[in-house]
Amino acid sequence: MISAEQNDLMTRVGAGTPAGTLLRHYWQPVALSEELEGPRPLKAVQLMGQHYVLFRDESGRLGLVDRDCPHRGADLAYGRLENGGLRCAFHGWLFDTSGQCLETPAEPAGSKLCTRIRQGAYPVTEKSGVVFAYVGEGEPPAFPEFDCFVAPDSHTFAFKGLWECNWLQALEVGMDPAHASFLHRFYEDEDTAESYGKQFRGASADSDLAITRVLREYDRPDITVEHAPYGMKLTTLRKLSEEQTHVRVTNVVFPQAFVIPMSTEMTISQWHVPVDDTHCYWYAIFTSFTGPVDKAQMREQRLQTIELPLYTSRKNKRNEYGYSVEEQLTQTYTGMGQDINVHDQWACESMGAIQDRTREHLGSTDKGIAMYRRMLVQAIEDAQAGLALPAHPTAQEAVALSGPPSIDGVASADAVASYCEKADRARRQSSGWASTRLVA
């Protein structure tokens, strides 16, 4: 258990808070590229309790600016996209993507007022269908050359969803390998050939063993956690027999993402981004090592449970997450359908808007969560002291950060220790885009 003061330290993210200051030192996903499609490429954004406007000008340049006009505070989210920028609908003041005021049309002819006005503006960039922003002080870190960022656009797919809970409890579900044997337990194994785009429904690599069966029948995993240059690496072993062991390697990318295997051909890189203290978005980039991603199918699958335009869940606490007694007795452990995102959403939201960690009792399978919290608190303290931060690479350091390897497969008992490295390399060697990046 931790104190209420420690819990607040880790979870509160508003301007000036210790955790909020730390997170502002990292790139944050703020929108999907698809949200800027259509006749008016503009979107209001709330990030860590602050309000911004994201837009694309006529030349295709992205801008992220504070939402309140510096003239008299009117809402720039209702502005006009024209003449190289965003024009406030109140008095016509015009701002470009850098925040510079270009025109103050109601002022007297010859007025130089606009040259002295600059709106708060922040660096933005697009990576694999996600718009990232940096809203902190100083220079942003370089992007590591992770698979999700360097794979061709044809081999990635991005999506997101809104959860009604604090970012930290949402993130922590991704560093908890044990929960999958229960929360995501299915009592029947589907045809693994029909598992495209679905988490925990395919077969483990180097076997024809359904992952659902592994999770269901081997529910006492051996978990090891170690520090890595990008954050943490978790290795979860489930002994299937004297000859075979199931190996699952997942990663936490500090401060708030994880990289996990989705199937033998895809990985998922997922961020949990605070909207405010009690809401967060998950942003996921699915990366394929085989053929191009079927984006239409992936999108259609996710729209079965996610509703636009706010990417809210169709199954939520207001309709009991679709809970069915009959289903819970015969099909799934939760009775909340086949989508594991709904299972995770229920688990995290059921803890309360901000989990009261003074009442929890961690077990041995929570070692990843315990290690991450220590890292988080230390980084918060370092940020307050102006010290170097973890996973905050320079451009030179970012080149060395690849992968990170994320594997779900079955190894022979004598090859467990080396399985992840060998399986990951074999997958890359057979991949058109990843093989070109291999070092001999």
Short mmCIF file of C-alpha atoms in Angstrom, two decimals:
data_model
loop_
_atom_site.label_atom_id
_atom_site.label_comp_id
_atom_site.label_asym_id
_atom_site.label_seq_id
_atom_site.Cartn_x
_atom_site.Cartn_y
_atom_site.Cartn_z
CA MET A 1 0.00 0.00 0.00
CA ILE A 2 1.05 3.59 -0.58
CA SER A 3 -0.01 6.83 1.05
CA ALA A 4 -2.65 9.19 -0.29
CA GLU A 5 0.09 11.78 -0.82
CA GLN A 6 2.13 9.35 -2.94
CA ASN A 7 -0.97 8.43 -4.93
CA ASP A 8 -1.65 12.09 -5.71
CA LEU A 9 2.00 12.59 -6.64
CA MET A 10 1.80 9.86 -9.30
CA THR A 11 -1.68 10.50 -10.69
CA ARG A 12 -2.38 14.26 -10.79
CA VAL A 13 -1.30 15.76 -14.10
CA GLY A 14 -2.58 19.34 -14.28
CA ALA A 15 -0.29 22.26 -15.02
CA GLY A 16 2.33 22.65 -12.30
CA THR A 17 1.77 19.25 -10.70
CA PRO A 18 4.86 17.03 -10.28
CA ALA A 19 3.61 14.19 -12.50
CA GLY A 20 2.19 16.65 -15.01
CA THR A 21 5.55 18.39 -15.22
CA LEU A 22 7.25 15.06 -15.90
CA LEU A 23 4.82 13.96 -18.61
CA ARG A 24 5.14 17.33 -20.34
CA HIS A 25 8.81 16.46 -20.95
CA TYR A 26 7.72 13.73 -23.40
CA TRP A 27 5.89 13.62 -26.73
CA GLN A 28 2.18 12.96 -26.20
CA PRO A 29 -0.35 11.61 -28.73
CA VAL A 30 -3.08 14.21 -29.19
CA ALA A 31 -5.09 12.98 -32.20
CA LEU A 32 -5.32 10.45 -34.97
CA SER A 33 -4.39 11.73 -38.40
CA GLU A 34 -7.83 10.62 -39.57
CA GLU A 35 -9.42 13.17 -37.23
CA LEU A 36 -8.00 15.95 -39.42
CA GLU A 37 -9.52 14.61 -42.61
CA GLY A 38 -12.45 16.32 -44.32
CA PRO A 39 -13.25 19.90 -45.28
CA ARG A 40 -12.20 21.44 -41.95
CA PRO A 41 -8.98 19.88 -40.57
CA LEU A 42 -9.28 21.26 -37.05
CA LYS A 43 -9.82 19.60 -33.70
CA ALA A 44 -10.14 20.84 -30.12
CA VAL A 45 -7.74 18.92 -27.88
CA GLN A 46 -7.66 18.52 -24.12
CA LEU A 47 -4.37 17.22 -22.74
CA MET A 48 -3.50 16.94 -19.06
CA GLY A 49 -6.26 19.36 -18.14
CA GLN A 50 -5.24 22.09 -20.61
CA HIS A 51 -7.03 23.11 -23.80
CA TYR A 52 -5.55 23.44 -27.28
CA VAL A 53 -6.57 23.62 -30.93
CA LEU A 54 -4.91 21.31 -33.46
CA PHE A 55 -5.20 22.31 -37.11
CA ARG A 56 -3.71 21.84 -40.55
CA ASP A 57 -3.31 24.94 -42.73
CA GLU A 58 -3.84 25.14 -46.49
CA SER A 59 -0.21 24.11 -47.10
CA GLY A 60 -0.58 20.96 -45.00
CA ARG A 61 1.43 22.28 -42.04
CA LEU A 62 0.27 21.16 -38.60
CA GLY A 63 -0.18 23.56 -35.72
CA LEU A 64 -1.12 23.20 -32.07
CA VAL A 65 -2.00 26.43 -30.26
CA ASP A 66 -3.65 27.43 -27.00
CA ARG A 67 -7.41 27.43 -27.38
CA ASP A 68 -8.16 30.89 -25.96
CA CYS A 69 -7.49 33.79 -28.34
CA PRO A 70 -4.88 36.16 -26.84
CA HIS A 71 -7.06 39.13 -27.80
CA ARG A 72 -10.02 38.61 -25.45
CA GLY A 73 -10.12 34.87 -24.82
CA ALA A 74 -12.65 33.71 -27.42
CA ASP A 75 -12.60 30.05 -28.44
CA LEU A 76 -10.25 29.43 -31.37
CA ALA A 77 -11.77 25.97 -31.91
CA TYR A 78 -14.55 27.81 -33.81
CA GLY A 79 -12.12 29.81 -35.88
CA ARG A 80 -11.78 29.98 -39.66
CA LEU A 81 -9.01 28.15 -41.52
CA GLU A 82 -7.88 30.63 -44.16
CA ASN A 83 -5.05 32.82 -45.43
CA GLY A 84 -2.30 30.60 -44.05
CA GLY A 85 -3.59 30.11 -40.53
CA LEU A 86 -6.41 30.04 -37.99
CA ARG A 87 -8.57 33.16 -37.75
CA CYS A 88 -10.54 33.97 -34.60
CA ALA A 89 -14.25 34.36 -35.34
CA PHE A 90 -14.59 37.21 -32.78
CA HIS A 91 -12.44 39.96 -34.32
CA GLY A 92 -10.63 38.20 -37.15
CA TRP A 93 -7.17 37.97 -35.62
CA LEU A 94 -5.15 35.45 -37.66
CA PHE A 95 -2.49 33.07 -36.30
CA ASP A 96 -0.12 30.78 -38.17
CA THR A 97 1.04 27.31 -37.03
CA SER A 98 3.90 28.86 -35.04
CA GLY A 99 1.45 31.01 -33.06
CA GLN A 100 2.54 34.26 -34.71
CA CYS A 101 -0.29 36.74 -35.22
CA LEU A 102 -0.43 37.64 -38.92
CA GLU A 103 -3.35 40.06 -39.00
CA THR A 104 -5.44 42.22 -36.65
CA PRO A 105 -7.94 43.43 -39.27
CA ALA A 106 -10.06 45.68 -37.05
CA GLU A 107 -7.05 47.77 -36.03
CA PRO A 108 -6.23 51.01 -37.87
CA ALA A 109 -4.46 50.74 -41.21
CA GLY A 110 -0.72 50.49 -40.69
CA SER A 111 -1.03 49.09 -37.15
CA LYS A 112 1.95 46.95 -36.08
CA LEU A 113 0.06 45.33 -33.20
CA CYS A 114 0.11 41.89 -34.87
CA THR A 115 3.92 41.84 -34.88
CA ARG A 116 3.89 41.94 -31.08
CA ILE A 117 1.27 39.20 -30.56
CA ARG A 118 2.13 35.53 -30.37
CA GLN A 119 -0.21 32.75 -29.29
CA GLY A 120 1.12 29.81 -27.30
CA ALA A 121 2.16 27.17 -29.86
CA TYR A 122 3.77 23.75 -29.52
CA PRO A 123 5.80 21.34 -31.67
CA VAL A 124 3.73 18.68 -33.44
CA THR A 125 4.62 15.79 -35.73
CA GLU A 126 2.86 12.84 -37.35
CA LYS A 127 4.02 9.27 -36.85
CA SER A 128 2.21 6.24 -38.29
CA GLY A 129 -1.24 7.81 -38.26
CA VAL A 130 -0.89 9.54 -34.87
CA VAL A 131 -0.26 13.25 -34.22
CA PHE A 132 2.19 13.78 -31.36
CA ALA A 133 2.71 17.06 -29.53
CA TYR A 134 5.29 18.38 -27.10
CA VAL A 135 3.84 20.85 -24.60
CA GLY A 136 6.70 21.01 -22.11
CA GLU A 137 9.68 23.29 -21.65
CA GLY A 138 13.04 22.81 -23.30
CA GLU A 139 13.89 20.56 -26.21
CA PRO A 140 11.73 17.48 -26.81
CA PRO A 141 13.37 14.06 -26.89
CA ALA A 142 14.10 12.42 -30.24
CA PHE A 143 11.77 9.68 -31.43
CA PRO A 144 13.35 6.23 -30.96
CA GLU A 145 13.53 4.09 -34.07
CA PHE A 146 10.91 1.68 -32.77
CA ASP A 147 9.11 -0.61 -35.21
CA CYS A 148 5.87 1.36 -34.96
CA PHE A 149 7.65 4.53 -36.09
CA VAL A 150 9.84 3.14 -38.88
CA ALA A 151 7.53 0.61 -40.55
CA PRO A 152 5.97 1.83 -43.81
CA ASP A 153 2.53 3.39 -43.55
CA SER A 154 1.04 0.39 -45.35
CA HIS A 155 2.15 -1.83 -42.46
CA THR A 156 0.71 0.22 -39.59
CA PHE A 157 -2.77 1.07 -38.38
CA ALA A 158 -3.66 3.57 -35.64
CA PHE A 159 -6.76 3.86 -33.47
CA LYS A 160 -7.82 5.14 -30.06
CA GLY A 161 -10.49 4.99 -27.37
CA LEU A 162 -11.63 6.99 -24.34
CA TRP A 163 -11.67 5.56 -20.82
CA GLU A 164 -13.25 7.27 -17.82
CA CYS A 165 -10.42 6.84 -15.36
CA ASN A 166 -6.98 8.13 -14.44
CA TRP A 167 -4.13 7.45 -16.87
CA LEU A 168 -1.98 5.53 -14.38
CA GLN A 169 -4.39 2.68 -13.61
CA ALA A 170 -5.06 2.38 -17.34
CA LEU A 171 -1.34 2.09 -18.07
CA GLU A 172 -0.71 -0.38 -15.27
CA VAL A 173 -2.96 -3.01 -16.82
CA GLY A 174 -0.33 -3.30 -19.56
CA MET A 175 2.40 -4.30 -17.10
CA ASP A 176 0.31 -7.01 -15.42
CA PRO A 177 0.82 -10.30 -17.32
CA ALA A 178 -1.13 -12.42 -14.82
CA HIS A 179 -4.50 -10.78 -15.39
CA ALA A 180 -4.81 -12.18 -18.92
CA SER A 181 -5.45 -15.70 -17.58
CA PHE A 182 -8.55 -14.46 -15.81
CA LEU A 183 -9.90 -11.19 -17.19
CA HIS A 184 -9.39 -12.36 -20.79
CA ARG A 185 -10.30 -16.02 -20.28
CA PHE A 186 -12.41 -17.58 -23.03
CA TYR A 187 -14.01 -20.97 -22.38
CA GLU A 188 -14.01 -21.90 -26.05
CA ASP A 189 -11.14 -21.64 -28.52
CA GLU A 190 -12.00 -20.10 -31.87
CA ASP A 191 -10.45 -21.11 -35.16
CA THR A 192 -7.07 -19.36 -34.94
CA ALA A 193 -7.13 -18.86 -38.71
CA GLU A 194 -9.97 -16.37 -38.15
CA SER A 195 -8.10 -14.31 -35.56
CA TYR A 196 -6.85 -11.45 -37.77
CA GLY A 197 -6.99 -8.15 -35.91
CA LYS A 198 -7.98 -9.73 -32.59
CA GLN A 199 -5.94 -9.82 -29.41
CA PHE A 200 -5.48 -13.19 -27.65
CA ARG A 201 -7.40 -15.13 -30.32
CA GLY A 202 -4.62 -16.52 -32.50
CA ALA A 203 -2.02 -19.24 -32.06
CA SER A 204 1.31 -18.77 -30.32
CA ALA A 205 4.35 -18.66 -32.57
CA ASP A 206 6.15 -21.93 -33.32
CA SER A 207 3.03 -23.90 -32.41
CA ASP A 208 -0.62 -24.45 -33.29
CA LEU A 209 -1.60 -23.86 -29.66
CA ALA A 210 -4.40 -21.32 -29.22
CA ILE A 211 -3.36 -18.50 -26.92
CA THR A 212 -6.79 -18.70 -25.29
CA ARG A 213 -6.00 -22.25 -24.19
CA VAL A 214 -2.59 -21.28 -22.83
CA LEU A 215 -4.08 -18.48 -20.73
CA ARG A 216 -6.97 -20.62 -19.54
CA GLU A 217 -5.04 -23.73 -18.54
CA TYR A 218 -1.76 -22.26 -17.31
CA ASP A 219 -2.71 -19.49 -14.91
CA ARG A 220 0.31 -19.35 -12.58
CA PRO A 221 2.94 -17.58 -14.69
CA ASP A 222 6.57 -17.03 -13.75
CA ILE A 223 7.23 -13.31 -14.31
CA THR A 224 10.59 -11.57 -14.44
CA VAL A 225 11.08 -7.83 -14.88
CA GLU A 226 14.24 -5.99 -15.85
CA HIS A 227 15.26 -2.46 -16.65
CA ALA A 228 15.80 -1.59 -20.31
CA PRO A 229 17.09 1.57 -22.05
CA TYR A 230 13.51 2.44 -23.03
CA GLY A 231 11.91 1.49 -19.72
CA MET A 232 11.14 -2.09 -18.68
CA LYS A 233 11.09 -5.56 -20.20
CA LEU A 234 8.74 -8.21 -18.81
CA THR A 235 9.18 -11.92 -19.55
CA THR A 236 6.30 -14.22 -18.66
CA LEU A 237 6.79 -17.99 -18.71
CA ARG A 238 4.09 -20.65 -18.55
CA LYS A 239 5.42 -24.21 -18.34
CA LEU A 240 3.32 -26.34 -20.69
CA SER A 241 5.21 -29.63 -20.17
CA GLU A 242 8.67 -30.92 -19.38
CA GLU A 243 9.57 -30.26 -23.02
CA GLN A 244 7.85 -26.94 -23.79
CA THR A 245 7.38 -23.48 -22.23
CA HIS A 246 5.18 -20.64 -23.39
CA VAL A 247 7.16 -17.39 -23.58
CA ARG A 248 5.59 -13.96 -23.74
CA VAL A 249 7.77 -10.83 -23.77
CA THR A 250 6.18 -7.40 -23.31
CA ASN A 251 7.69 -3.96 -22.77
CA VAL A 252 6.93 -0.72 -20.97
CA VAL A 253 8.21 2.37 -22.79
CA PHE A 254 8.63 5.08 -20.18
CA PRO A 255 6.72 7.09 -19.23
CA GLN A 256 3.33 5.81 -20.44
CA ALA A 257 3.35 3.29 -23.29
CA PHE A 258 3.71 -0.43 -23.70
CA VAL A 259 4.66 -2.66 -26.61
CA ILE A 260 3.09 -6.11 -26.65
CA PRO A 261 2.56 -8.94 -29.14
CA MET A 262 -0.84 -9.07 -30.78
CA SER A 263 -0.22 -12.11 -32.97
CA THR A 264 2.64 -13.83 -34.75
CA GLU A 265 2.57 -11.07 -37.37
CA MET A 266 1.64 -7.92 -35.42
CA THR A 267 2.66 -5.96 -32.36
CA ILE A 268 0.73 -3.25 -30.53
CA SER A 269 2.36 -0.04 -29.28
CA GLN A 270 -0.11 1.69 -26.97
CA TRP A 271 -0.02 4.97 -25.05
CA HIS A 272 -2.35 6.00 -22.20
CA VAL A 273 -2.66 9.76 -22.42
CA PRO A 274 -4.34 11.90 -19.74
CA VAL A 275 -7.20 14.09 -20.88
CA ASP A 276 -7.42 15.26 -17.28
CA ASP A 277 -7.08 13.53 -13.91
CA THR A 278 -10.13 11.32 -14.45
CA HIS A 279 -10.16 10.55 -18.20
CA CYS A 280 -7.60 9.21 -20.63
CA TYR A 281 -7.30 8.10 -24.23
CA TRP A 282 -5.48 4.98 -25.32
CA TYR A 283 -3.69 5.40 -28.63
CA ALA A 284 -2.54 2.22 -30.36
CA ILE A 285 -0.32 1.65 -33.38
CA PHE A 286 -0.59 -1.87 -34.80
CA THR A 287 2.54 -2.88 -36.73
CA SER A 288 2.67 -5.78 -39.19
CA PHE A 289 5.84 -7.73 -39.98
CA THR A 290 4.23 -9.65 -42.83
CA GLY A 291 1.95 -8.06 -45.41
CA PRO A 292 0.25 -4.67 -45.39
CA VAL A 293 -2.34 -4.14 -42.67
CA ASP A 294 -5.95 -4.56 -43.76
CA LYS A 295 -6.89 -1.15 -42.37
CA ALA A 296 -10.51 -1.39 -43.43
CA GLN A 297 -11.01 -4.64 -41.51
CA MET A 298 -9.10 -3.39 -38.45
CA ARG A 299 -11.17 -0.21 -38.40
CA GLU A 300 -14.47 -2.05 -38.87
CA GLN A 301 -13.62 -4.42 -36.01
CA ARG A 302 -12.92 -1.56 -33.64
CA LEU A 303 -15.98 0.45 -34.61
CA GLN A 304 -18.09 -2.42 -33.31
CA THR A 305 -17.27 -1.22 -29.78
CA ILE A 306 -15.98 2.34 -30.34
CA GLU A 307 -18.31 5.21 -31.28
CA LEU A 308 -17.24 8.31 -33.19
CA PRO A 309 -16.59 11.21 -33.09
CA LEU A 310 -15.19 11.09 -29.54
CA TYR A 311 -14.03 7.44 -29.76
CA THR A 312 -16.10 6.51 -26.73
CA SER A 313 -16.91 2.91 -25.84
CA ARG A 314 -20.33 1.59 -26.76
CA LYS A 315 -20.02 -0.70 -23.75
CA ASN A 316 -19.53 1.33 -20.59
CA LYS A 317 -20.59 1.71 -16.98
CA ARG A 318 -23.94 3.21 -18.04
CA ASN A 319 -24.96 -0.06 -19.71
CA GLU A 320 -22.95 -2.38 -17.44
CA TYR A 321 -20.39 -3.00 -20.20
CA GLY A 322 -22.85 -5.31 -21.93
CA TYR A 323 -22.67 -7.76 -19.02
CA SER A 324 -24.50 -11.06 -19.51
CA VAL A 325 -24.93 -13.68 -16.80
CA GLU A 326 -25.34 -16.44 -19.38
CA GLU A 327 -22.19 -15.42 -21.21
CA GLN A 328 -20.22 -15.31 -17.95
CA LEU A 329 -21.33 -18.85 -17.14
CA THR A 330 -20.57 -20.35 -20.53
CA GLN A 331 -18.31 -18.19 -22.75
CA THR A 332 -16.13 -15.58 -21.06
CA TYR A 333 -14.76 -14.93 -17.59
CA THR A 334 -16.28 -11.43 -17.45
CA GLY A 335 -19.53 -11.88 -19.36
CA MET A 336 -18.69 -8.63 -21.17
CA GLY A 337 -18.20 -9.78 -24.75
CA GLN A 338 -15.31 -10.79 -26.94
CA ASP A 339 -13.36 -7.49 -27.11
CA ILE A 340 -10.57 -7.53 -24.53
CA ASN A 341 -10.41 -3.71 -24.59
CA VAL A 342 -13.83 -3.71 -22.95
CA HIS A 343 -12.55 -6.14 -20.30
CA ASP A 344 -9.58 -3.86 -19.56
CA GLN A 345 -11.79 -0.77 -19.58
CA TRP A 346 -14.15 -2.31 -17.01
CA ALA A 347 -11.26 -3.36 -14.77
CA CYS A 348 -9.68 0.09 -14.82
CA GLU A 349 -12.86 2.14 -14.57
CA SER A 350 -14.23 -0.07 -11.80
CA MET A 351 -11.33 1.05 -9.59
CA GLY A 352 -12.85 4.53 -9.51
CA ALA A 353 -11.97 7.70 -11.39
CA ILE A 354 -8.62 7.67 -9.55
CA GLN A 355 -7.72 4.40 -7.90
CA ASP A 356 -7.32 4.62 -4.11
CA ARG A 357 -3.99 2.80 -3.83
CA THR A 358 -4.00 3.15 -0.04
CA ARG A 359 -6.40 0.18 -0.04
CA GLU A 360 -4.56 -2.17 -2.41
CA HIS A 361 -2.37 -5.17 -1.59
CA LEU A 362 0.12 -6.06 -4.31
CA GLY A 363 1.13 -9.67 -4.92
CA SER A 364 4.20 -11.28 -6.45
CA THR A 365 2.70 -11.03 -9.96
CA ASP A 366 2.57 -7.25 -9.56
CA LYS A 367 6.36 -6.88 -9.63
CA GLY A 368 6.20 -4.95 -12.91
CA ILE A 369 3.79 -2.43 -11.42
CA ALA A 370 5.95 -2.04 -8.32
CA MET A 371 9.10 -1.45 -10.39
CA TYR A 372 7.35 1.03 -12.66
CA ARG A 373 6.03 3.07 -9.72
CA ARG A 374 9.54 3.34 -8.31
CA MET A 375 10.77 4.52 -11.71
CA LEU A 376 7.92 7.01 -11.98
CA VAL A 377 8.47 8.55 -8.54
CA GLN A 378 12.22 8.82 -9.14
CA ALA A 379 11.63 10.47 -12.52
CA ILE A 380 9.13 12.91 -10.99
CA GLU A 381 11.72 13.88 -8.41
CA ASP A 382 14.42 14.20 -11.08
CA ALA A 383 12.18 16.42 -13.19
CA GLN A 384 11.58 18.67 -10.18
CA ALA A 385 15.34 18.87 -9.63
CA GLY A 386 16.15 19.53 -13.28
CA LEU A 387 18.09 16.27 -13.68
CA ALA A 388 18.32 13.94 -16.68
CA LEU A 389 15.19 11.87 -17.32
CA PRO A 390 14.84 8.22 -18.35
CA ALA A 391 13.95 7.27 -21.95
CA HIS A 392 14.59 10.86 -23.06
CA PRO A 393 17.05 10.24 -25.91
CA THR A 394 19.09 12.61 -28.00
CA ALA A 395 18.96 12.12 -31.77
CA GLN A 396 22.13 10.02 -31.59
CA GLU A 397 20.80 7.87 -28.75
CA ALA A 398 17.43 7.39 -30.46
CA VAL A 399 19.02 5.56 -33.40
CA ALA A 400 20.13 2.79 -31.05
CA LEU A 401 16.62 2.29 -29.66
CA SER A 402 14.95 -0.24 -31.96
CA GLY A 403 12.20 -2.82 -31.57
CA PRO A 404 11.57 -3.33 -28.78
CA PRO A 405 11.23 -7.13 -29.26
CA SER A 406 7.78 -8.38 -28.30
CA ILE A 407 7.06 -12.08 -28.73
CA ASP A 408 4.39 -14.66 -27.85
CA GLY A 409 5.48 -18.22 -28.66
CA VAL A 410 6.35 -21.72 -27.52
CA ALA A 411 9.98 -22.66 -26.86
CA SER A 412 11.66 -25.95 -26.13
CA ALA A 413 12.60 -26.22 -22.48
CA ASP A 414 16.33 -25.91 -23.21
CA ALA A 415 15.94 -22.75 -25.34
CA VAL A 416 13.77 -20.53 -23.17
CA ALA A 417 16.49 -18.02 -22.29
CA SER A 418 17.35 -17.28 -25.93
CA TYR A 419 13.87 -17.73 -27.43
CA CYS A 420 12.78 -14.09 -27.62
CA GLU A 421 15.94 -12.91 -29.37
CA LYS A 422 15.92 -15.77 -31.89
CA ALA A 423 12.18 -15.61 -32.58
CA ASP A 424 12.31 -11.85 -33.02
CA ARG A 425 15.24 -12.07 -35.42
CA ALA A 426 13.56 -14.82 -37.45
CA ARG A 427 10.42 -12.69 -37.78
CA ARG A 428 12.47 -9.72 -38.95
CA GLN A 429 14.44 -11.79 -41.45
CA SER A 430 11.21 -12.86 -43.13
CA SER A 431 9.77 -9.33 -43.13
CA GLY A 432 10.21 -7.17 -46.22
CA TRP A 433 10.63 -3.87 -44.37
CA ALA A 434 12.17 -5.12 -41.11
CA SER A 435 14.84 -7.27 -42.77
CA THR A 436 16.44 -4.19 -44.32
CA ARG A 437 17.10 -2.82 -40.82
CA LEU A 438 18.82 -5.91 -39.43
CA VAL A 439 22.41 -5.60 -38.36
CA ALA A 440 24.52 -8.60 -39.32
#
